[in-house]
Amino acid sequence: MSEHVDHVVVGGGVMGAAAAWQLARRGAQVVLLERFGRGHTWGASHGASRIYRNTYARAEYLDLVQEAFDLWRVLEDEAPAVGELLTITGGVSQGSLASREVADAFVERGIPHEWLSAADAHARWPGLAFEGDVLHETSTAGRLYADRAVEAFLQAATGAGARVLHETPVRAVEQTGDGVRVVTDTGTWHATSAVVAVGAWTSGLLAGIPELADRLVVTQEQPAHFALLPDAPVADLWPSFTHDPPAPHPWPSGVYGLATPGEGIKVGFHGVGPRTDPDRRSFTAEPGQLRQLRDYVDRWVPGADPDHLVPISCTYTTTPDHDFVLDRRGRVVVAAGFSGHGFKFAPAVGRVLADLAAEPASVPHPAFAAARLAALPA
C-alpha cells in the first residue's frame, strides 16, 4: 500500500490529535497514525484529569495558554458528544510558584486573581493546608478531562475529514526530495510534511535529529488518587493547587494536585520519577517515593486520607530547561519534551504545529527551537 496525503501526523496522544484537528479544519488531507489502540495507557495523555492554569510569567507560555482557553471551548462545540472538557474550579499556588512576577503578569494580561493569607486560604479550602501568601487564580484555572480531551480531538479531526488509524506503528519517517515518506508495517504514506508527536518515543523515531539525542529524559511518574475523608469538602469545591515549598524541605520536588470526581484528590510530585524505557515500564510505583507522597498528603492535604490511595502511572519526557520542542527540520515537524506541563496548552500547540507544517512554514519560537538543546547542560 502506498498513499499520498497533504500531512501525516505520527502519534495519537493529545498533541498529535490536536495537530490533526488543526490541520484538518484548514481543509488539508490528513492521516493520523497511532501505534497503540484507542484510549491506551502507555503514554502521557491518558487518565481522568489535568490542571489548567495560567501561572506563568513568560510571554510565550501565557500567549499559548490564553489561546488554549478559548480553543478548549471551540473543541467542546465541535465534539459535543464527548461532553465538557474544561471545568473552572479556580486554582491556588503557594511557595515560589505564587511569585510576584506571576502576579504582575496576571495584572498585565487582565487575568483575575487575588492574594490570600495562609489562614484565609485554609478557611476557604479546609481540605488544604497553606503557608505564606497564596495566589488565587479565581476564574481561569481548573481541571481538564484528559481522556475526554484526546477523544474530542480525534472526533473533531475525523469530523473535519482526517483519517485516524490506531494500531499502526510507524517504523521510519524519511525525508524525500519534495516531502516525507512515513513507513508502517502495512504500507507507506507520502506527504508534504509529517508532524511527529510521539512523546517518550521521540528520540528513537527521530534519531537523525542530533539535538534530540540524549536530551529528552523519559521518566515514569507516579501520582496517586487519595480518597476524600468523610468530613472533607466535596470534590467540586476543591481548587487545583500547586505547592513549591521553600528549601529545605523533605520532598523530592514541588507538588501539584486537583480533585478528580469519582476518584478522589490527585496529588503528585513533578518530574522526579525513575528513568524508564517506554516499552519496558513496570507501571509500579517506586515504594520510597510513594511513601513520601503519602507523607506529603498527611501534612499538607488534611481533607484527603493518606492511607487510602490508588497509584497512577504515566510518562514525562523532559528537556534540560523544561521548555517544549516545537520545531521543523526539513519536512518534519517535531513536538516533544512537554516536561509534565504541556497538556493544558494542547489546542494551541496543535495550531503551532499546523503553522509549522504549512508551506511556507512559520518560524519556530526561539524558546521552543530544538537547536537550543545542544547548548544546555545535561
GROMACS .gro file of C-alpha atoms in nm:
model
  378
    1MET     CA    1   0.000   0.000   0.000
    2SER     CA    2   0.126   0.347  -0.090
    3GLU     CA    3  -0.087   0.660  -0.042
    4HIS     CA    4  -0.039   1.035  -0.078
    5VAL     CA    5  -0.185   1.295   0.160
    6ASP     CA    6  -0.101   1.653   0.249
    7HIS     CA    7   0.017   1.576   0.604
    8VAL     CA    8   0.088   1.270   0.816
    9VAL     CA    9   0.062   1.306   1.193
   10VAL     CA   10   0.255   1.041   1.384
   11GLY     CA   11   0.123   0.993   1.737
   12GLY     CA   12  -0.235   0.999   1.860
   13GLY     CA   13  -0.184   1.141   2.208
   14VAL     CA   14  -0.315   1.483   2.296
   15MET     CA   15  -0.058   1.680   2.093
   16GLY     CA   16  -0.078   1.469   1.779
   17ALA     CA   17  -0.456   1.460   1.795
   18ALA     CA   18  -0.462   1.840   1.839
   19ALA     CA   19  -0.235   1.885   1.537
   20ALA     CA   20  -0.454   1.659   1.323
   21TRP     CA   21  -0.759   1.862   1.428
   22GLN     CA   22  -0.598   2.194   1.346
   23LEU     CA   23  -0.471   2.073   1.008
   24ALA     CA   24  -0.797   1.907   0.907
   25ARG     CA   25  -1.011   2.209   0.996
   26ARG     CA   26  -0.794   2.408   0.750
   27GLY     CA   27  -0.909   2.174   0.473
   28ALA     CA   28  -0.590   1.968   0.444
   29GLN     CA   29  -0.579   1.595   0.373
   30VAL     CA   30  -0.456   1.445   0.699
   31VAL     CA   31  -0.391   1.094   0.826
   32LEU     CA   32  -0.303   1.029   1.190
   33LEU     CA   33  -0.109   0.711   1.271
   34GLU     CA   34  -0.103   0.579   1.629
   35ARG     CA   35   0.086   0.265   1.729
   36PHE     CA   36  -0.147   0.169   2.016
   37GLY     CA   37  -0.521   0.117   2.045
   38ARG     CA   38  -0.769   0.394   2.117
   39GLY     CA   39  -0.759   0.504   2.482
   40HIS     CA   40  -0.432   0.325   2.563
   41THR     CA   41  -0.237   0.389   2.885
   42TRP     CA   42   0.123   0.367   2.760
   43GLY     CA   43   0.197   0.734   2.717
   44ALA     CA   44   0.136   1.070   2.882
   45SER     CA   45  -0.216   1.163   2.770
   46HIS     CA   46  -0.439   0.912   2.946
   47GLY     CA   47  -0.626   0.943   3.274
   48ALA     CA   48  -0.913   1.146   3.405
   49SER     CA   49  -0.768   1.485   3.494
   50ARG     CA   50  -0.505   1.751   3.426
   51ILE     CA   51  -0.460   2.101   3.568
   52TYR     CA   52  -0.545   2.405   3.358
   53ARG     CA   53  -0.374   2.717   3.494
   54ASN     CA   54  -0.219   3.045   3.380
   55THR     CA   55   0.056   3.064   3.642
   56TYR     CA   56   0.345   3.154   3.409
   57ALA     CA   57   0.545   3.474   3.395
   58ARG     CA   58   0.686   3.424   3.044
   59ALA     CA   59   0.503   3.572   2.749
   60GLU     CA   60   0.544   3.270   2.520
   61TYR     CA   61   0.362   3.044   2.766
   62LEU     CA   62   0.097   3.298   2.857
   63ASP     CA   63   0.025   3.354   2.487
   64LEU     CA   64  -0.029   2.982   2.436
   65VAL     CA   65  -0.231   2.915   2.749
   66GLN     CA   66  -0.465   3.207   2.689
   67GLU     CA   67  -0.514   3.097   2.328
   68ALA     CA   68  -0.581   2.744   2.452
   69PHE     CA   69  -0.853   2.863   2.692
   70ASP     CA   70  -1.074   2.974   2.403
   71LEU     CA   71  -0.983   2.676   2.185
   72TRP     CA   72  -1.088   2.425   2.452
   73ARG     CA   73  -1.436   2.576   2.426
   74VAL     CA   74  -1.424   2.558   2.046
   75LEU     CA   75  -1.330   2.191   2.073
   76GLU     CA   76  -1.622   2.127   2.309
   77ASP     CA   77  -1.853   2.275   2.045
   78GLU     CA   78  -1.702   2.063   1.765
   79ALA     CA   79  -1.719   1.736   1.962
   80PRO     CA   80  -2.034   1.781   2.174
   81ALA     CA   81  -2.092   1.409   2.225
   82VAL     CA   82  -1.776   1.385   2.438
   83GLY     CA   83  -1.903   1.632   2.699
   84GLU     CA   84  -1.738   1.909   2.899
   85LEU     CA   85  -1.360   1.922   2.873
   86LEU     CA   86  -1.261   2.218   3.092
   87THR     CA   87  -1.420   2.279   3.432
   88ILE     CA   88  -1.334   2.604   3.611
   89THR     CA   89  -1.262   2.547   3.980
   90GLY     CA   90  -1.010   2.823   4.049
   91GLY     CA   91  -0.651   2.746   4.131
   92VAL     CA   92  -0.421   2.823   4.423
   93SER     CA   93  -0.042   2.843   4.425
   94GLN     CA   94   0.191   2.870   4.720
   95GLY     CA   95   0.566   2.881   4.758
   96SER     CA   96   0.778   3.007   4.471
   97LEU     CA   97   0.502   2.930   4.221
   98ALA     CA   98   0.300   3.207   4.388
   99SER     CA   99   0.551   3.469   4.276
  100ARG     CA  100   0.504   3.840   4.243
  101GLU     CA  101   0.636   3.803   3.888
  102VAL     CA  102   0.344   3.576   3.802
  103ALA     CA  103   0.100   3.816   3.969
  104ASP     CA  104   0.248   4.107   3.772
  105ALA     CA  105   0.190   3.908   3.453
  106PHE     CA  106  -0.169   3.849   3.565
  107VAL     CA  107  -0.219   4.222   3.610
  108GLU     CA  108  -0.071   4.296   3.266
  109ARG     CA  109  -0.287   4.030   3.098
  110GLY     CA  110  -0.606   4.103   3.292
  111ILE     CA  111  -0.618   3.757   3.449
  112PRO     CA  112  -0.847   3.771   3.755
  113HIS     CA  113  -0.666   3.685   4.078
  114GLU     CA  114  -0.626   3.772   4.445
  115TRP     CA  115  -0.373   3.725   4.723
  116LEU     CA  116  -0.479   3.544   5.040
  117SER     CA  117  -0.310   3.477   5.371
  118ALA     CA  118  -0.249   3.115   5.464
  119ALA     CA  119  -0.522   3.136   5.729
  120ASP     CA  120  -0.777   3.284   5.490
  121ALA     CA  121  -0.694   3.026   5.223
  122HIS     CA  122  -0.737   2.739   5.469
  123ALA     CA  123  -1.067   2.881   5.588
  124ARG     CA  124  -1.191   2.886   5.229
  125TRP     CA  125  -1.047   2.544   5.135
  126PRO     CA  126  -1.019   2.341   5.458
  127GLY     CA  127  -0.907   2.035   5.264
  128LEU     CA  128  -0.568   2.201   5.208
  129ALA     CA  129  -0.301   2.345   5.437
  130PHE     CA  130  -0.111   2.658   5.342
  131GLU     CA  131   0.199   2.858   5.428
  132GLY     CA  132   0.290   3.215   5.336
  133ASP     CA  133   0.098   3.417   5.081
  134VAL     CA  134  -0.132   3.226   4.846
  135LEU     CA  135  -0.204   3.332   4.490
  136HIS     CA  136  -0.561   3.252   4.389
  137GLU     CA  137  -0.638   3.242   4.015
  138THR     CA  138  -1.009   3.294   4.051
  139SER     CA  139  -1.184   3.222   3.722
  140THR     CA  140  -0.932   3.095   3.466
  141ALA     CA  141  -0.799   2.781   3.635
  142GLY     CA  142  -0.944   2.438   3.684
  143ARG     CA  143  -0.925   2.085   3.551
  144LEU     CA  144  -0.928   1.923   3.211
  145TYR     CA  145  -1.077   1.578   3.149
  146ALA     CA  146  -0.775   1.416   2.985
  147ASP     CA  147  -0.925   1.106   2.823
  148ARG     CA  148  -1.223   1.306   2.702
  149ALA     CA  149  -0.993   1.571   2.556
  150VAL     CA  150  -0.798   1.322   2.343
  151GLU     CA  151  -1.121   1.163   2.224
  152ALA     CA  152  -1.267   1.506   2.143
  153PHE     CA  153  -0.964   1.598   1.929
  154LEU     CA  154  -0.991   1.268   1.743
  155GLN     CA  155  -1.364   1.306   1.685
  156ALA     CA  156  -1.332   1.668   1.575
  157ALA     CA  157  -1.040   1.584   1.345
  158THR     CA  158  -1.237   1.299   1.188
  159GLY     CA  159  -1.538   1.525   1.153
  160ALA     CA  160  -1.319   1.772   0.962
  161GLY     CA  161  -1.204   1.497   0.724
  162ALA     CA  162  -0.894   1.348   0.886
  163ARG     CA  163  -0.833   0.973   0.885
  164VAL     CA  164  -0.733   0.823   1.219
  165LEU     CA  165  -0.562   0.483   1.219
  166HIS     CA  166  -0.487   0.316   1.552
  167GLU     CA  167  -0.269   0.008   1.598
  168THR     CA  168  -0.049   0.132   1.314
  169PRO     CA  169   0.312   0.155   1.433
  170VAL     CA  170   0.540   0.386   1.234
  171ARG     CA  171   0.879   0.232   1.163
  172ALA     CA  172   1.050   0.527   0.992
  173VAL     CA  173   1.000   0.889   0.895
  174GLU     CA  174   1.223   0.969   0.597
  175GLN     CA  175   1.279   1.297   0.416
  176THR     CA  176   1.250   1.287   0.038
  177GLY     CA  177   1.327   1.549  -0.221
  178ASP     CA  178   0.985   1.711  -0.205
  179GLY     CA  179   0.831   1.574   0.113
  180VAL     CA  180   0.838   1.284   0.354
  181ARG     CA  181   0.786   0.911   0.345
  182VAL     CA  182   0.630   0.751   0.652
  183VAL     CA  183   0.677   0.375   0.669
  184THR     CA  184   0.441   0.142   0.855
  185ASP     CA  185   0.401  -0.235   0.865
  186THR     CA  186   0.109  -0.215   0.624
  187GLY     CA  187   0.239   0.039   0.376
  188THR     CA  188   0.394   0.377   0.308
  189TRP     CA  189   0.247   0.723   0.328
  190HIS     CA  190   0.384   1.014   0.122
  191ALA     CA  191   0.315   1.369   0.230
  192THR     CA  192   0.430   1.728   0.208
  193SER     CA  193   0.517   1.716   0.578
  194ALA     CA  194   0.497   1.494   0.883
  195VAL     CA  195   0.416   1.606   1.235
  196VAL     CA  196   0.584   1.374   1.486
  197ALA     CA  197   0.432   1.389   1.836
  198VAL     CA  198   0.524   1.056   1.995
  199GLY     CA  199   0.623   1.162   2.346
  200ALA     CA  200   0.859   0.915   2.511
  201TRP     CA  201   0.938   0.750   2.177
  202THR     CA  202   1.070   1.070   2.011
  203SER     CA  203   1.444   1.005   2.036
  204GLY     CA  204   1.407   0.658   1.890
  205LEU     CA  205   1.193   0.756   1.593
  206LEU     CA  206   1.384   1.078   1.519
  207ALA     CA  207   1.738   0.956   1.583
  208GLY     CA  208   1.854   1.161   1.285
  209ILE     CA  209   1.796   1.492   1.466
  210PRO     CA  210   2.116   1.523   1.672
  211GLU     CA  211   1.988   1.785   1.916
  212LEU     CA  212   1.730   1.541   2.045
  213ALA     CA  213   1.977   1.261   2.112
  214ASP     CA  214   2.021   1.214   2.487
  215ARG     CA  215   1.846   1.547   2.556
  216LEU     CA  216   1.499   1.408   2.622
  217VAL     CA  217   1.475   1.227   2.956
  218VAL     CA  218   1.186   0.982   2.993
  219THR     CA  219   1.063   0.912   3.346
  220GLN     CA  220   0.780   0.708   3.491
  221GLU     CA  221   0.583   0.949   3.706
  222GLN     CA  222   0.366   0.815   3.985
  223PRO     CA  223   0.100   1.043   4.127
  224ALA     CA  224  -0.192   0.889   4.313
  225HIS     CA  225  -0.559   0.942   4.383
  226PHE     CA  226  -0.627   0.983   4.754
  227ALA     CA  227  -0.973   0.921   4.894
  228LEU     CA  228  -1.161   1.212   5.048
  229LEU     CA  229  -1.213   1.198   5.422
  230PRO     CA  230  -1.579   1.185   5.533
  231ASP     CA  231  -1.583   1.544   5.660
  232ALA     CA  232  -1.390   1.690   5.366
  233PRO     CA  233  -1.546   1.927   5.112
  234VAL     CA  234  -1.698   1.752   4.812
  235ALA     CA  235  -1.473   1.720   4.508
  236ASP     CA  236  -1.635   2.004   4.312
  237LEU     CA  237  -1.539   2.254   4.585
  238TRP     CA  238  -1.164   2.187   4.560
  239PRO     CA  239  -0.941   2.418   4.358
  240SER     CA  240  -0.649   2.291   4.156
  241PHE     CA  241  -0.330   2.353   4.355
  242THR     CA  242   0.046   2.379   4.325
  243HIS     CA  243   0.297   2.399   4.607
  244ASP     CA  244   0.670   2.462   4.578
  245PRO     CA  245   0.786   2.460   4.942
  246PRO     CA  246   1.079   2.680   5.040
  247ALA     CA  247   1.403   2.491   5.095
  248PRO     CA  248   1.497   2.299   5.290
  249HIS     CA  249   1.209   2.053   5.272
  250PRO     CA  250   1.186   1.673   5.272
  251TRP     CA  251   1.008   1.630   4.938
  252PRO     CA  252   1.177   1.538   4.610
  253SER     CA  253   1.008   1.827   4.424
  254GLY     CA  254   0.717   2.062   4.432
  255VAL     CA  255   0.367   1.917   4.428
  256TYR     CA  256   0.056   1.958   4.218
  257GLY     CA  257  -0.297   1.838   4.283
  258LEU     CA  258  -0.661   1.860   4.190
  259ALA     CA  259  -0.989   1.685   4.253
  260THR     CA  260  -1.081   1.405   4.015
  261PRO     CA  261  -1.454   1.345   4.063
  262GLY     CA  262  -1.524   0.981   4.143
  263GLU     CA  263  -1.157   0.904   4.210
  264GLY     CA  264  -1.053   1.139   4.490
  265ILE     CA  265  -0.778   1.400   4.506
  266LYS     CA  266  -0.494   1.355   4.259
  267VAL     CA  267  -0.159   1.455   4.411
  268GLY     CA  268   0.183   1.414   4.255
  269PHE     CA  269   0.546   1.515   4.261
  270HIS     CA  270   0.675   1.677   3.944
  271GLY     CA  271   0.935   1.523   3.714
  272VAL     CA  272   1.125   1.313   3.968
  273GLY     CA  273   1.012   0.960   3.883
  274PRO     CA  274   1.263   0.691   3.787
  275ARG     CA  275   1.402   0.691   3.433
  276THR     CA  276   1.236   0.434   3.214
  277ASP     CA  277   1.224   0.277   2.871
  278PRO     CA  278   0.869   0.348   2.747
  279ASP     CA  279   0.842  -0.004   2.606
  280ARG     CA  280   0.956  -0.170   2.928
  281ARG     CA  281   0.776   0.020   3.203
  282SER     CA  282   0.681  -0.156   3.522
  283PHE     CA  283   0.372   0.064   3.585
  284THR     CA  284   0.452   0.001   3.954
  285ALA     CA  285   0.518   0.296   4.184
  286GLU     CA  286   0.862   0.319   4.341
  287PRO     CA  287   0.790   0.245   4.710
  288GLY     CA  288   1.012   0.514   4.864
  289GLN     CA  289   0.867   0.794   4.656
  290LEU     CA  290   0.513   0.669   4.709
  291ARG     CA  291   0.577   0.677   5.083
  292GLN     CA  292   0.697   1.038   5.054
  293LEU     CA  293   0.383   1.129   4.863
  294ARG     CA  294   0.173   0.972   5.136
  295ASP     CA  295   0.364   1.177   5.396
  296TYR     CA  296   0.309   1.495   5.195
  297VAL     CA  297  -0.067   1.435   5.186
  298ASP     CA  298  -0.069   1.364   5.559
  299ARG     CA  299   0.095   1.702   5.622
  300TRP     CA  300  -0.050   1.931   5.357
  301VAL     CA  301  -0.380   1.783   5.235
  302PRO     CA  302  -0.587   1.737   5.553
  303GLY     CA  303  -0.904   1.668   5.353
  304ALA     CA  304  -0.761   1.352   5.195
  305ASP     CA  305  -0.692   1.014   5.353
  306PRO     CA  306  -0.318   0.942   5.319
  307ASP     CA  307  -0.373   0.571   5.379
  308HIS     CA  308  -0.633   0.516   5.106
  309LEU     CA  309  -0.473   0.578   4.770
  310VAL     CA  310  -0.460   0.437   4.419
  311PRO     CA  311  -0.127   0.496   4.238
  312ILE     CA  312  -0.126   0.619   3.878
  313SER     CA  313   0.148   0.568   3.619
  314CYS     CA  314   0.235   0.796   3.327
  315THR     CA  315   0.545   0.921   3.148
  316TYR     CA  316   0.716   1.258   3.136
  317THR     CA  317   0.952   1.344   2.851
  318THR     CA  318   1.161   1.629   2.986
  319THR     CA  319   1.411   1.869   2.828
  320PRO     CA  320   1.705   2.011   3.026
  321ASP     CA  321   1.535   2.352   3.055
  322HIS     CA  322   1.179   2.210   3.086
  323ASP     CA  323   1.070   2.406   2.778
  324PHE     CA  324   0.897   2.239   2.485
  325VAL     CA  325   1.034   2.146   2.145
  326LEU     CA  326   0.809   2.284   1.871
  327ASP     CA  327   1.024   2.297   1.560
  328ARG     CA  328   1.063   2.189   1.200
  329ARG     CA  329   1.359   2.017   1.034
  330GLY     CA  330   1.317   1.995   0.661
  331ARG     CA  331   0.972   1.847   0.616
  332VAL     CA  332   0.948   1.701   0.966
  333VAL     CA  333   0.771   1.895   1.242
  334VAL     CA  334   0.868   1.791   1.594
  335ALA     CA  335   0.654   1.820   1.907
  336ALA     CA  336   0.834   1.686   2.213
  337GLY     CA  337   0.967   1.750   2.561
  338PHE     CA  338   0.649   1.877   2.722
  339SER     CA  339   0.812   1.814   3.059
  340GLY     CA  340   0.495   1.741   3.251
  341HIS     CA  341   0.324   2.075   3.196
  342GLY     CA  342   0.208   2.062   2.835
  343PHE     CA  343  -0.142   1.916   2.837
  344LYS     CA  344  -0.325   2.241   2.911
  345PHE     CA  345  -0.173   2.402   2.601
  346ALA     CA  346  -0.275   2.125   2.358
  347PRO     CA  347  -0.522   2.302   2.127
  348ALA     CA  348  -0.285   2.599   2.090
  349VAL     CA  349   0.015   2.369   2.041
  350GLY     CA  350  -0.186   2.198   1.767
  351ARG     CA  351  -0.222   2.536   1.597
  352VAL     CA  352   0.154   2.598   1.625
  353LEU     CA  353   0.227   2.256   1.475
  354ALA     CA  354  -0.015   2.319   1.190
  355ASP     CA  355   0.161   2.651   1.120
  356LEU     CA  356   0.498   2.475   1.118
  357ALA     CA  357   0.366   2.207   0.880
  358ALA     CA  358   0.231   2.466   0.636
  359GLU     CA  359   0.403   2.593   0.323
  360PRO     CA  360   0.561   2.836   0.377
  361ALA     CA  361   0.623   2.729   0.734
  362SER     CA  362   0.612   2.967   1.028
  363VAL     CA  363   0.933   3.035   1.218
  364PRO     CA  364   0.960   2.845   1.548
  365HIS     CA  365   0.977   3.049   1.865
  366PRO     CA  366   1.339   3.054   1.988
  367ALA     CA  367   1.236   2.921   2.330
  368PHE     CA  368   1.095   2.610   2.161
  369ALA     CA  369   1.359   2.555   1.891
  370ALA     CA  370   1.544   2.223   1.904
  371ALA     CA  371   1.880   2.391   1.839
  372ARG     CA  372   1.885   2.542   2.188
  373LEU     CA  373   1.918   2.195   2.343
  374ALA     CA  374   2.273   2.149   2.214
  375ALA     CA  375   2.395   2.438   2.430
  376LEU     CA  376   2.225   2.327   2.751
  377PRO     CA  377   2.399   2.129   3.023
  378ALA     CA  378   2.274   1.774   3.067
   0.00000   0.00000   0.00000
